[in-house]
Short mmCIF file of C-alpha atoms in Angstrom, two decimals:
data_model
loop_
_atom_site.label_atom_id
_atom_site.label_comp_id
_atom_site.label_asym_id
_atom_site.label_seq_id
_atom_site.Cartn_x
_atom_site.Cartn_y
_atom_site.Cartn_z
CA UNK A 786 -10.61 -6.06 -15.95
CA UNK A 787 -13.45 -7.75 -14.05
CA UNK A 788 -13.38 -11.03 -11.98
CA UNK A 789 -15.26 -13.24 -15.19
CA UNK A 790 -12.61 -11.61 -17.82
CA UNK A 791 -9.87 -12.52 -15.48
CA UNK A 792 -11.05 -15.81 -15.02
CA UNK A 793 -11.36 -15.75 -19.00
CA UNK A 794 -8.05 -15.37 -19.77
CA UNK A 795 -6.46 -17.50 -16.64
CA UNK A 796 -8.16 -20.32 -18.69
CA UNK A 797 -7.09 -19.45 -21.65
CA UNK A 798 -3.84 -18.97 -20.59
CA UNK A 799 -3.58 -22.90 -18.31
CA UNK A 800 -5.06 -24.00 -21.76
CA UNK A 801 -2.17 -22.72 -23.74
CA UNK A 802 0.56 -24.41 -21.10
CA UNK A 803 -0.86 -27.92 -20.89
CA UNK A 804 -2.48 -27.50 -17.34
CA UNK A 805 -5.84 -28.80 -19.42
CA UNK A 806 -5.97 -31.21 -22.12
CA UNK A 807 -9.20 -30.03 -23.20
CA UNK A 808 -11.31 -26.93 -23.20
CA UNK A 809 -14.24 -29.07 -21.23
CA UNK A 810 -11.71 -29.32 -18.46
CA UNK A 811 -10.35 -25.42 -18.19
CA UNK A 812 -14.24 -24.12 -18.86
CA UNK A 813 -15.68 -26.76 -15.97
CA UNK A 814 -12.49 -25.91 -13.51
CA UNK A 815 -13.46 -21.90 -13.81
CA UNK A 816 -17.04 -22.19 -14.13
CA UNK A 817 -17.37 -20.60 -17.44
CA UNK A 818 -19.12 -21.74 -20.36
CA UNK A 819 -17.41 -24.06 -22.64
CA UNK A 820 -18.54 -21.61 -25.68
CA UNK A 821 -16.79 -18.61 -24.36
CA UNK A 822 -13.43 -20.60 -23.99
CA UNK A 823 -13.83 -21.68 -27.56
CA UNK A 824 -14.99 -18.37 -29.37
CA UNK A 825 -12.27 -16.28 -27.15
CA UNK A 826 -9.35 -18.69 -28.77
CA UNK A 827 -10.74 -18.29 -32.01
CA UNK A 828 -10.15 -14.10 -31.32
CA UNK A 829 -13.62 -13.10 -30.49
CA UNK A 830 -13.55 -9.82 -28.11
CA UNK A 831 -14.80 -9.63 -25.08
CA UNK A 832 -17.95 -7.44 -24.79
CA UNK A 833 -15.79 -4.22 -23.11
CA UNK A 834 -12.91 -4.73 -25.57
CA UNK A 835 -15.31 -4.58 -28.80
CA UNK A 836 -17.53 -1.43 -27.74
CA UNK A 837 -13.78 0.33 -26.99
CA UNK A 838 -13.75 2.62 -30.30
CA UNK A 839 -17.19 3.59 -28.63
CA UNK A 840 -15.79 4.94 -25.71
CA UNK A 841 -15.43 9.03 -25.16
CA UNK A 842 -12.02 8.06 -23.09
CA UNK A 843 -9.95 5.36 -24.25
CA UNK A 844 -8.78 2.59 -21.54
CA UNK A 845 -5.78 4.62 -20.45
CA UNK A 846 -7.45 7.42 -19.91
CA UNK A 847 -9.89 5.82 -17.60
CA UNK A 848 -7.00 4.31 -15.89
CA UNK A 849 -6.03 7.70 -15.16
CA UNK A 850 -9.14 8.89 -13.97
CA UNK A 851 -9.92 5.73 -11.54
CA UNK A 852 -6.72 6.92 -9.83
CA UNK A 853 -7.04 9.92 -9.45
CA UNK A 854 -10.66 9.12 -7.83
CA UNK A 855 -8.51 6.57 -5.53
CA UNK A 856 -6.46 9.22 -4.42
CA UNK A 857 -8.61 12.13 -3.78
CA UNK A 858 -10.91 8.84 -1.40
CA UNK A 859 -7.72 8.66 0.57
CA UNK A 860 -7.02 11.94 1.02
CA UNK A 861 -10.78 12.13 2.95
CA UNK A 862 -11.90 14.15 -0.22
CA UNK A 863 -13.83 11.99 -2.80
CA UNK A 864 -14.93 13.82 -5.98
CA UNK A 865 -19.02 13.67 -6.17
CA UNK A 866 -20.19 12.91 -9.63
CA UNK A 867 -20.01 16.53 -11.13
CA UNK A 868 -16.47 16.45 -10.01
CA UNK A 869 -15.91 13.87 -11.71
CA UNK A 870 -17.28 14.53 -15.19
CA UNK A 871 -15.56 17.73 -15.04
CA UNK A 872 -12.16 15.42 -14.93
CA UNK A 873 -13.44 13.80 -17.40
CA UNK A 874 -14.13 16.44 -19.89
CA UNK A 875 -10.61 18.26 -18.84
CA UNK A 876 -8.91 14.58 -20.31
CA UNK A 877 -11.05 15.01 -23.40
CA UNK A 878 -9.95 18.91 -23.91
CA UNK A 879 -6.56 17.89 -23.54
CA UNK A 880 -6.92 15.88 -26.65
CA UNK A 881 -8.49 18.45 -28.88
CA UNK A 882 -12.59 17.13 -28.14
CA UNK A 883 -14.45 19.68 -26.67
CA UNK A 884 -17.45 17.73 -26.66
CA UNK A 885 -18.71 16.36 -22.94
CA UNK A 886 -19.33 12.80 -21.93
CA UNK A 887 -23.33 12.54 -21.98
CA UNK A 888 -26.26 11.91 -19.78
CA UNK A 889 -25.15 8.00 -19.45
CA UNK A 890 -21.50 8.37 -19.49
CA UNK A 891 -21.03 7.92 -15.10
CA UNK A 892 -23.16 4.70 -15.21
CA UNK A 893 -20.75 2.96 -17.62
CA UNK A 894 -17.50 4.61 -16.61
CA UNK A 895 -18.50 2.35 -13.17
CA UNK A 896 -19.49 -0.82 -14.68
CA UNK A 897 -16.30 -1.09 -16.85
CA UNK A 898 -14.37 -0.13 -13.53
CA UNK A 899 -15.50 -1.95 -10.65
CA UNK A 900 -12.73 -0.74 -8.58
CA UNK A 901 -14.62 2.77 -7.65
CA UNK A 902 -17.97 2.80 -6.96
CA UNK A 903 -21.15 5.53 -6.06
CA UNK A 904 -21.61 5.52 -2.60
CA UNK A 905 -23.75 8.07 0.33
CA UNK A 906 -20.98 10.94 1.11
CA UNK A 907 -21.73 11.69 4.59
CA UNK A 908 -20.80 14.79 6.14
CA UNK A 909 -19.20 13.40 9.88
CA UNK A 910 -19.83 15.96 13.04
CA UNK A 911 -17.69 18.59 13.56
CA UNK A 912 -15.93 16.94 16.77
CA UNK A 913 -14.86 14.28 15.20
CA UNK A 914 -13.84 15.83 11.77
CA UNK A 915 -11.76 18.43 13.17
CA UNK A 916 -10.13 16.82 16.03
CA UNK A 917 -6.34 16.29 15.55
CA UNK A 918 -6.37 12.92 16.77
CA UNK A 919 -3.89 9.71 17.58
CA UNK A 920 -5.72 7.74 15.20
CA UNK A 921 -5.72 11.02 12.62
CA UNK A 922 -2.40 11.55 12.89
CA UNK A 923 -1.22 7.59 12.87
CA UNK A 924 -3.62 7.65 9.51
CA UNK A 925 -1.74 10.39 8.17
CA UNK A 926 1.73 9.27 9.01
CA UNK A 927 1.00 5.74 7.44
CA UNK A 928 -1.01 7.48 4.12
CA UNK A 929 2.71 9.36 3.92
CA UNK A 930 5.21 7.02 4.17
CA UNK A 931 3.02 4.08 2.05
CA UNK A 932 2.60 6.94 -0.43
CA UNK A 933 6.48 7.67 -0.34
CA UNK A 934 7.34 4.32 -1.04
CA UNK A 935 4.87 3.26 -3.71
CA UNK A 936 5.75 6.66 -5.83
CA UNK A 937 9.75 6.73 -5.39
CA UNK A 938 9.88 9.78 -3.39
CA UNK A 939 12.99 11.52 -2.63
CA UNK A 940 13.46 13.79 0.51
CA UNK A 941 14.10 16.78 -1.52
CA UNK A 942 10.98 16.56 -3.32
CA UNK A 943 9.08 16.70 -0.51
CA UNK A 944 7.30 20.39 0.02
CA UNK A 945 5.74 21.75 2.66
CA UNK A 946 3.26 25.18 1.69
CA UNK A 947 1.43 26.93 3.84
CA UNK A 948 0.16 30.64 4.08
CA UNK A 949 -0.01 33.33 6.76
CA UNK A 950 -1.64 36.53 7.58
CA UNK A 951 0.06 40.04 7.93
CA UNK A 952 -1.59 42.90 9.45
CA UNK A 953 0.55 45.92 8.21
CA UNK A 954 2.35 47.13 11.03
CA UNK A 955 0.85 45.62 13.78
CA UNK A 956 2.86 44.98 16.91
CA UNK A 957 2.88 43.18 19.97
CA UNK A 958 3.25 44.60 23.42
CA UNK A 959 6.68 45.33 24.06
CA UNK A 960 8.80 47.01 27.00
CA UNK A 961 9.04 50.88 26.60
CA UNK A 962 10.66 53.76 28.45
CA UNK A 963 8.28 56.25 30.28
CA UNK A 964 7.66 57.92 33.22
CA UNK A 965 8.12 55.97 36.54
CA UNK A 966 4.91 57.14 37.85
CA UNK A 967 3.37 55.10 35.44
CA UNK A 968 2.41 50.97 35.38
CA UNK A 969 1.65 51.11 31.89
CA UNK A 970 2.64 53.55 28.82
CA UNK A 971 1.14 53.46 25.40
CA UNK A 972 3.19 53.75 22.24
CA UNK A 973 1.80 54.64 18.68
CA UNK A 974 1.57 51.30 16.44
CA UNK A 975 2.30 52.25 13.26
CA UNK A 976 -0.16 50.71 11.61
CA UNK A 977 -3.56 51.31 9.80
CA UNK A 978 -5.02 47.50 9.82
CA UNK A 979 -4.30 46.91 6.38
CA UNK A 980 -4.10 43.52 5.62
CA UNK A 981 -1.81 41.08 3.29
CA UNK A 982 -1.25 37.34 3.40
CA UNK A 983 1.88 35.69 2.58
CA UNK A 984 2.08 31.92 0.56
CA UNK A 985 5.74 30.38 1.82
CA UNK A 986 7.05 26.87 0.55
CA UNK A 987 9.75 24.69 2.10
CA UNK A 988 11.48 21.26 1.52
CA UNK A 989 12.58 18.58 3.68
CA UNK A 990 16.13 19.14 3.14
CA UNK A 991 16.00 23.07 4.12
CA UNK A 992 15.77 24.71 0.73
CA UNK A 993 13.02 27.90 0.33
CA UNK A 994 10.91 28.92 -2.98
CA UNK A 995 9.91 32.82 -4.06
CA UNK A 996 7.02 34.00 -1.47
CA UNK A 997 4.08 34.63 -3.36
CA UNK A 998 2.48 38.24 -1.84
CA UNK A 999 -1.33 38.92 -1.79
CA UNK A 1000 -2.47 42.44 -1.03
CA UNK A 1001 -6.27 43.07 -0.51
CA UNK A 1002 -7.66 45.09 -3.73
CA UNK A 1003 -9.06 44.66 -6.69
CA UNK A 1004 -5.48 44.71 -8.28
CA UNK A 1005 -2.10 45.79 -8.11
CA UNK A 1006 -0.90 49.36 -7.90
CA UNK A 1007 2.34 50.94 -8.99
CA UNK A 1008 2.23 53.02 -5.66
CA UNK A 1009 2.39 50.14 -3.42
CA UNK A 1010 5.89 49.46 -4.43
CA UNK A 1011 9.31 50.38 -3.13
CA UNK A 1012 12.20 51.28 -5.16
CA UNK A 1013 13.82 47.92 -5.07
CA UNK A 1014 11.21 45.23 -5.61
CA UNK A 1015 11.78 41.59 -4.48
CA UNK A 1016 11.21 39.33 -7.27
CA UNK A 1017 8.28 37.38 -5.58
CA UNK A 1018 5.21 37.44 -6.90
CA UNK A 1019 2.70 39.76 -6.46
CA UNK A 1020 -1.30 39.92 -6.32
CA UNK A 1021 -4.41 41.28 -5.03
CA UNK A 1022 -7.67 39.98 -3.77
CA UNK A 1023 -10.73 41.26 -2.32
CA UNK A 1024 -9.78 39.65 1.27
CA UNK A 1025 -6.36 39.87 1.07
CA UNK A 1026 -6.33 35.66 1.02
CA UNK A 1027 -5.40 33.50 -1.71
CA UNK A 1028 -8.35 32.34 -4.30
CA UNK A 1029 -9.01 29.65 -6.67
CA UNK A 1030 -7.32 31.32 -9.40
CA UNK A 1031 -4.33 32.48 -6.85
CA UNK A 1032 -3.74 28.74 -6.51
CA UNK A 1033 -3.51 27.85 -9.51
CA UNK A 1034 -1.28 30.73 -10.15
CA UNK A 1035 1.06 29.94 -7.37
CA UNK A 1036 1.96 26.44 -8.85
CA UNK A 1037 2.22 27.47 -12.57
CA UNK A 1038 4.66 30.78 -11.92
CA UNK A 1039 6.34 29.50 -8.19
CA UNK A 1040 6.16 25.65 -7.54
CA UNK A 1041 6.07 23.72 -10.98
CA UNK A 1042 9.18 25.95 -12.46
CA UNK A 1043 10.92 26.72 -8.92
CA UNK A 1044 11.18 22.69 -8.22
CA UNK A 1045 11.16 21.39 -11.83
CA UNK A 1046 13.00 18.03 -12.08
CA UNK A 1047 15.42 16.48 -14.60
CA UNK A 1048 14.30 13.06 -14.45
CA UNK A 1049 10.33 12.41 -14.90
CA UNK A 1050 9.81 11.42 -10.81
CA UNK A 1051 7.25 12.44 -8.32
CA UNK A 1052 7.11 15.24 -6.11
CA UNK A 1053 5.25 16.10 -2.69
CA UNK A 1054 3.62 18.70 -1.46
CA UNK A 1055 1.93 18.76 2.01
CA UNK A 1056 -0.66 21.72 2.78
CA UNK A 1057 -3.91 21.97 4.33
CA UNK A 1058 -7.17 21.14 3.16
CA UNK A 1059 -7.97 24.99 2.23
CA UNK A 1060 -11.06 25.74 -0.68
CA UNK A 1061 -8.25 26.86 -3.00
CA UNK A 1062 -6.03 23.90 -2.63
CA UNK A 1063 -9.06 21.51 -3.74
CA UNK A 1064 -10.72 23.52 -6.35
CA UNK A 1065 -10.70 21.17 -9.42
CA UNK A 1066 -8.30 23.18 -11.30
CA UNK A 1067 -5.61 23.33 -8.28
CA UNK A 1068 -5.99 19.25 -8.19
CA UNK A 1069 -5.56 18.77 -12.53
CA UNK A 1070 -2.61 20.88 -12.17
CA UNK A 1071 -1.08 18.81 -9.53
CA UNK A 1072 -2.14 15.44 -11.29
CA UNK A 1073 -1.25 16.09 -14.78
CA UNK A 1074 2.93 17.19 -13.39
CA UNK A 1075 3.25 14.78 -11.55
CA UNK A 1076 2.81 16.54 -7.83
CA UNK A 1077 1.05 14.15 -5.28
CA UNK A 1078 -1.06 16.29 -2.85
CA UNK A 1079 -0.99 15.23 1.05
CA UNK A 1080 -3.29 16.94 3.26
CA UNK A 1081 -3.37 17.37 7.07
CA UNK A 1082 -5.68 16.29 8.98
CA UNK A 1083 -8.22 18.99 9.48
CA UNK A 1084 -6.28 21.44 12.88
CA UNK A 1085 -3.04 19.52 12.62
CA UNK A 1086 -1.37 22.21 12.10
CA UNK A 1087 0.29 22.55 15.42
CA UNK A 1088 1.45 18.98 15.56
CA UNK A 1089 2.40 18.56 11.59
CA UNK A 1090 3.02 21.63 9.41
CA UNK A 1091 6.83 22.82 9.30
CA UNK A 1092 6.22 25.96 8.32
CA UNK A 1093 3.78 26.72 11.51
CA UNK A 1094 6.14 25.29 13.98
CA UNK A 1095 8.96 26.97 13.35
CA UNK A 1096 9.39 29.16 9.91
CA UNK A 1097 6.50 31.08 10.90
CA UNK A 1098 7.04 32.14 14.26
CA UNK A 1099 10.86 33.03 13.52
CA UNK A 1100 9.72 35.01 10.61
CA UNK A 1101 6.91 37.03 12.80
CA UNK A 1102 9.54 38.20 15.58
CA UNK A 1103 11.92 39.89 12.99
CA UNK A 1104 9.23 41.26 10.99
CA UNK A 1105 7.85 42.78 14.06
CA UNK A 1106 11.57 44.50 14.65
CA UNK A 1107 11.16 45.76 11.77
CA UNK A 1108 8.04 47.57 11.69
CA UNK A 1109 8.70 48.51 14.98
CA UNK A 1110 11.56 50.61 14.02
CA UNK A 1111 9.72 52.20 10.92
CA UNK A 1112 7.05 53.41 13.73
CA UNK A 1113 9.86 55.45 15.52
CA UNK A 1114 10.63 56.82 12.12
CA UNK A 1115 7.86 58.98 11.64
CA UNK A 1116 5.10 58.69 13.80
CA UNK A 1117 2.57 60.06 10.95
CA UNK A 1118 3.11 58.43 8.37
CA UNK A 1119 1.84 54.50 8.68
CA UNK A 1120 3.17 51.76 6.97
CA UNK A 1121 1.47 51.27 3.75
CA UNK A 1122 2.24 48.71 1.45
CA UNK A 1123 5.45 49.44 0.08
CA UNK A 1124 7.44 49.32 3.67
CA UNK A 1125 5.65 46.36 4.54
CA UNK A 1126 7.78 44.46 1.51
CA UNK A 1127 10.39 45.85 3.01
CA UNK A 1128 10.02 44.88 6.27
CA UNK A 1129 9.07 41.67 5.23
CA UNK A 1130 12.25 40.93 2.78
CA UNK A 1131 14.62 41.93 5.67
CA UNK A 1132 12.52 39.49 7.97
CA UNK A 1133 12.29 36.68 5.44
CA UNK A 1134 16.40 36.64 4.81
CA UNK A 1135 16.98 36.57 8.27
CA UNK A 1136 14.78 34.02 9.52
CA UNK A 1137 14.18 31.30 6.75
CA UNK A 1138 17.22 29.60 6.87
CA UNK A 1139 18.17 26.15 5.87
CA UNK A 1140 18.57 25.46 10.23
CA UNK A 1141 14.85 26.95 11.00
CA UNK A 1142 13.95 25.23 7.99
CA UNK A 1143 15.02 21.49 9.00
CA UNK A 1144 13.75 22.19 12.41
CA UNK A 1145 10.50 22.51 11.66
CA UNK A 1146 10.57 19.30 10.00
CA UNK A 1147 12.24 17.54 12.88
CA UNK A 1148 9.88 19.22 15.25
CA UNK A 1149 6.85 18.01 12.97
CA UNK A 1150 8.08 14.35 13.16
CA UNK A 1151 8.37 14.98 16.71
CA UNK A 1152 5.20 15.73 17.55
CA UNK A 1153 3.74 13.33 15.29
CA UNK A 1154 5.29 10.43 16.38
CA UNK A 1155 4.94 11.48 20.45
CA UNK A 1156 1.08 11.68 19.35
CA UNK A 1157 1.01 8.04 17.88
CA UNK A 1158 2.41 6.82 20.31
CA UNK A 1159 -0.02 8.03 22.75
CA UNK A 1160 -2.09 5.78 20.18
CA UNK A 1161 -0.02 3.00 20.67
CA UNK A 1162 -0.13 3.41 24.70
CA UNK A 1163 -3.76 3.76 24.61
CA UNK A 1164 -4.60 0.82 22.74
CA UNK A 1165 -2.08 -1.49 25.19
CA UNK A 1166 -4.29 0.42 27.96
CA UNK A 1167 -7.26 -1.05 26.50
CA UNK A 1168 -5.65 -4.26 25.59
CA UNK A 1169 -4.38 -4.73 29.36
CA UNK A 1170 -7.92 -3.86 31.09
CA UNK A 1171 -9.59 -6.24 29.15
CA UNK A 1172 -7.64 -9.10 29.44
CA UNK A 1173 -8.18 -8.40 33.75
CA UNK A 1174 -12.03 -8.52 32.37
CA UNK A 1175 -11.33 -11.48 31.09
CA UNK A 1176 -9.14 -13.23 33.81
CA UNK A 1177 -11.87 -12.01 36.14
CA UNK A 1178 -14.31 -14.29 34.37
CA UNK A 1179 -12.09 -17.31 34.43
CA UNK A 1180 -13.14 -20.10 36.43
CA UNK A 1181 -10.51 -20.48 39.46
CA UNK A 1182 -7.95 -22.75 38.73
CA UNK A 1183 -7.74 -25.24 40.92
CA UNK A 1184 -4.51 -25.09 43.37
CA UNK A 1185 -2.02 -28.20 43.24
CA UNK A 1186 -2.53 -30.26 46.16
CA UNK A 1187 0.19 -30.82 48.58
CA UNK A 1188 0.83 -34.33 49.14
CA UNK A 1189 2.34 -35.95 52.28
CA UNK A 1190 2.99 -39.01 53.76
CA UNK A 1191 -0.10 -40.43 54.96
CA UNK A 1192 1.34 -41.58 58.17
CA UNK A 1193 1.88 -37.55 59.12
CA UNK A 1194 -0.20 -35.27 60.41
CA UNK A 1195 1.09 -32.05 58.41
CA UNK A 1196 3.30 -32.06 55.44
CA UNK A 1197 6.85 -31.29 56.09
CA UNK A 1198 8.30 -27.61 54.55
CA UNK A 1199 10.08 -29.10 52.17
CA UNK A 1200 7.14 -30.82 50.20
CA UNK A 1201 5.10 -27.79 50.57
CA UNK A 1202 7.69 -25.46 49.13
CA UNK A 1203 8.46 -27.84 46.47
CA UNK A 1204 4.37 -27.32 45.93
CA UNK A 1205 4.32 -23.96 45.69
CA UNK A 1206 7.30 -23.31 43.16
CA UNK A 1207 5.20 -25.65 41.14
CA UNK A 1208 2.09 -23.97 40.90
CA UNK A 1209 4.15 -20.21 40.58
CA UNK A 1210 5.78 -21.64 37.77
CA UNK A 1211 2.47 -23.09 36.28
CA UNK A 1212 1.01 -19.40 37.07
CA UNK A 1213 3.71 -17.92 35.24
CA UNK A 1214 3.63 -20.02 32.03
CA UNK A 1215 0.04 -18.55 32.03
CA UNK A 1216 1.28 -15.04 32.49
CA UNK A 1217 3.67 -16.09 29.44
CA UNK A 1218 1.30 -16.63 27.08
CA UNK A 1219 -1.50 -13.83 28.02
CA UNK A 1220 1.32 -11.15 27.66
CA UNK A 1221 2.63 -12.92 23.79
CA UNK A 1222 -0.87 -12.73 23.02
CA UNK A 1223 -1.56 -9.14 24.12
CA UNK A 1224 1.36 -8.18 22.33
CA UNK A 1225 0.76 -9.75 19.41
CA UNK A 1226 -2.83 -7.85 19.23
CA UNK A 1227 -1.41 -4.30 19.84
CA UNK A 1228 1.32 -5.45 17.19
CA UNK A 1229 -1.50 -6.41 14.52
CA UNK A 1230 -2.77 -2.76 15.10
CA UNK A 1231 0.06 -0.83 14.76
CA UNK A 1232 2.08 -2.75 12.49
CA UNK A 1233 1.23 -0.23 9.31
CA UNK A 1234 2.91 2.62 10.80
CA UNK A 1235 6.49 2.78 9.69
CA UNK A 1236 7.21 5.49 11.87
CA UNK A 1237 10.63 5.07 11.89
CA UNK A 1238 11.77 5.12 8.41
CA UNK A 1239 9.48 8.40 7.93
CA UNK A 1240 11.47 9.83 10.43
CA UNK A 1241 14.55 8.88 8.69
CA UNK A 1242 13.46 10.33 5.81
CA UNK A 1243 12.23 13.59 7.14
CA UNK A 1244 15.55 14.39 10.07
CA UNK A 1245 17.58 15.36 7.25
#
């Protein structure tokens, strides 16, 4: 509803409960023409509300699509106009019209919505885009817990996904027995740099989903396989990374069913900002179940992904046990495929436990709250050097004159001392109010970060 059709009704509505005895009043005390008042209470339509059966999306469908806009701006992602009709025709599809909006369709989706807009998208420098810093991360913490709050969400639905490399067999230098003549010794890896990448998913309260396995191929083979097969699930692409169409995959057969809910209530999942994980399809998906995406700032990792600061790292020193025992096995045969699942399974039980779990959400509040505080410290840094600038600028203030009895020559200790506490008093009221005021600045700054309750909620 714009500003005029809000006023509109406002005067309608004072008319209705005796604020104005006449419609002269109401139209002159809003600004709005007289006629409008009087046609609208006869049951004319506003302009928007009578072209409505015109409309390719009704009202509540637009709703939908405004937010959605809204949330992909705040998430440092806003949709360009293609991206946007393609949302657009998805809606329609969903209701049976596979016909798409038309040439004119953007121009009046934003006139009957004021609150988006078409603006420049300008691509920022690399430095500052990829930089994981204090004001990044204070961004991101606030974006999480307002986000939290507004939607209802619980600890447990909070998700964390994230997914690493494996080289197949690769190991790391390790301490061997050889001949004491010798500084260094080499053993045989057993490995043949075949590559597979591994999608993991955590909560905030400790609890693991299936992996999802990716082997690099143009699809599965039966020979790849051990005897006992985990029940993850399994795919190939060309690069041994996850896709588009892996994405989407992953949240159909692994996330949606694997964290399904009994009451209709949002759920969280925090990942990077990877191709697949913003690929139109991977966003619907997420939208239409109810599953709010949060993305990290861009290299954040390190300071705010669970799963890198402590599932990960747990999980690559027992898989490298593992595969280091296969290599003393049979030093011909490399591990293929099917050892490498597993290698992996015996890793995975062993490491991704509810404790490693929880600690790499504690450590991930950790670090993200030491690093906006640094924020914090900076900005009462800044606040503190310019307020010397400023006292430095000051006109002197004039000291309080010591007065004596004219008929001495010096005043006596006593009067000057009763001076001096004076003025230090004087000096300190000063001091008083410069240091309320300072604080009250850096206080204005950071008073949208709730760090606190977000790491309530995440120290489970």
């Amino acid at each position: 509803m714009g500003d005029r059709e809000a006023a509109i009704q406002a005067a309608i509505s004072d008319i209705d409960a005796g604020v104005f005895l006449s419609q002269r009043a109401a139209a002159k005390a809003y600004n709005i023409p007289q006629s409008t008042i009087s046609t609208r209470i006869r049951g004319r339509q506003s302009n928007q509300a009578s072209h409505v059966y015109q409309q390719r999306l009704t009202p509540e469908q637009e709703d939908f699509l405004v937010q959605w806009i809204l949330e992909e701006d705040a998430r440092a992602f806003p949709p360009s106009h293609a991206r946007a009709r393609e949302m657009a025709n998805r809606i329609l599809r969903m209701n049976g019209d596979h016909r798409p909006v038309g040439k004119h369709w953007m121009a009046a989706f934003l006139k009957r919505n004021p609150r988006v807009a078409s603006v420049v998208g300008r691509k920022i420098e690399a430095a500052r885009a990829e930089g994981a810093t204090p004001v990044q991360i204070s961004a991101f913490l606030e974006l999480f817990e307002r986000t939290r709050t507004r939607l209802g969400i619980r600890a447990e639905d909070i998700w964390n996904m994230d997914e690493t490399g494996k080289a197949l067999g690769v190991c790391a230098n390790t301490r061997v027995l050889a001949s004491s003549q010798k500084k260094k010794a080499y053993h045989q890896s057993p490995e043949n740099r075949e590559w597979a990448s591994v999608i993991e998913c955590v909560s905030a309260t400790g609890k693991k989903l299936r992996c999802s396995v990716i082997f690099k191929g143009k699809s599965l083979q039966s020979t790849w396989f051990p005897a006992i097969i985990p029940e993850w699930l399994y795919t190939a692409s060309e690069n041994g990374w996850t896709s588009n169409a892996i994405g989407v995959e992953w949240l159909e057969r692994v996330f949606l069913p694997e964290t399904a809910l009994l009451e209709d209530r949002w759920r969280m999942l925090i990942l990077d900002g990877h191709g697949s994980h913003i690929s139109l399809d991977f966003l619907w998906t997420c939208k239409k179940n109810k599953v709010y995406l949060l993305f990290l700032p861009a290299h954040a990792s390190h300071i705010l992904q669970p799963l890198d600061l402590s599932v990960f790292s747990v999980v690559k020193r027992f898989y490298r046990q593992q595969i280091q025992a296969l290599s003393y096995l049979d030093d011909a045969a490399p591990v293929k495929k099917e050892r490498f699942i597993t290698a992996y399974y015996h890793a995975r039980e062993r490491a991704i436990t509810k404790r490693v779990i929880r600690e790499g959400w504690a450590t991930a509040v950790g670090k993200a709250l030491a690093t906006a505080n640094i924020r914090a410290a900076q900005l009462e840094t800044e606040n503190r050097r310019l307020y010397s600038q400023l006292e430095a600028l000051k006109p002197q203030q004039p000291r309080k004159k010591v007065r004596v009895d004219p008929n001495q020559r010096f005043a006596d200790v006593d009067t000057i001392m009763v001076a001096v506490q004076a003025s230090q008093l004087l000096q300190a009221q000063r001091d008083v109010n410069a240091e309320e005021k300072a604080a009250e600045r850096t206080a204005a700054e950071t008073a949208a970060q709730t760090l606190q309750s977000m790491c309530t909620e995440w120290q489970l």
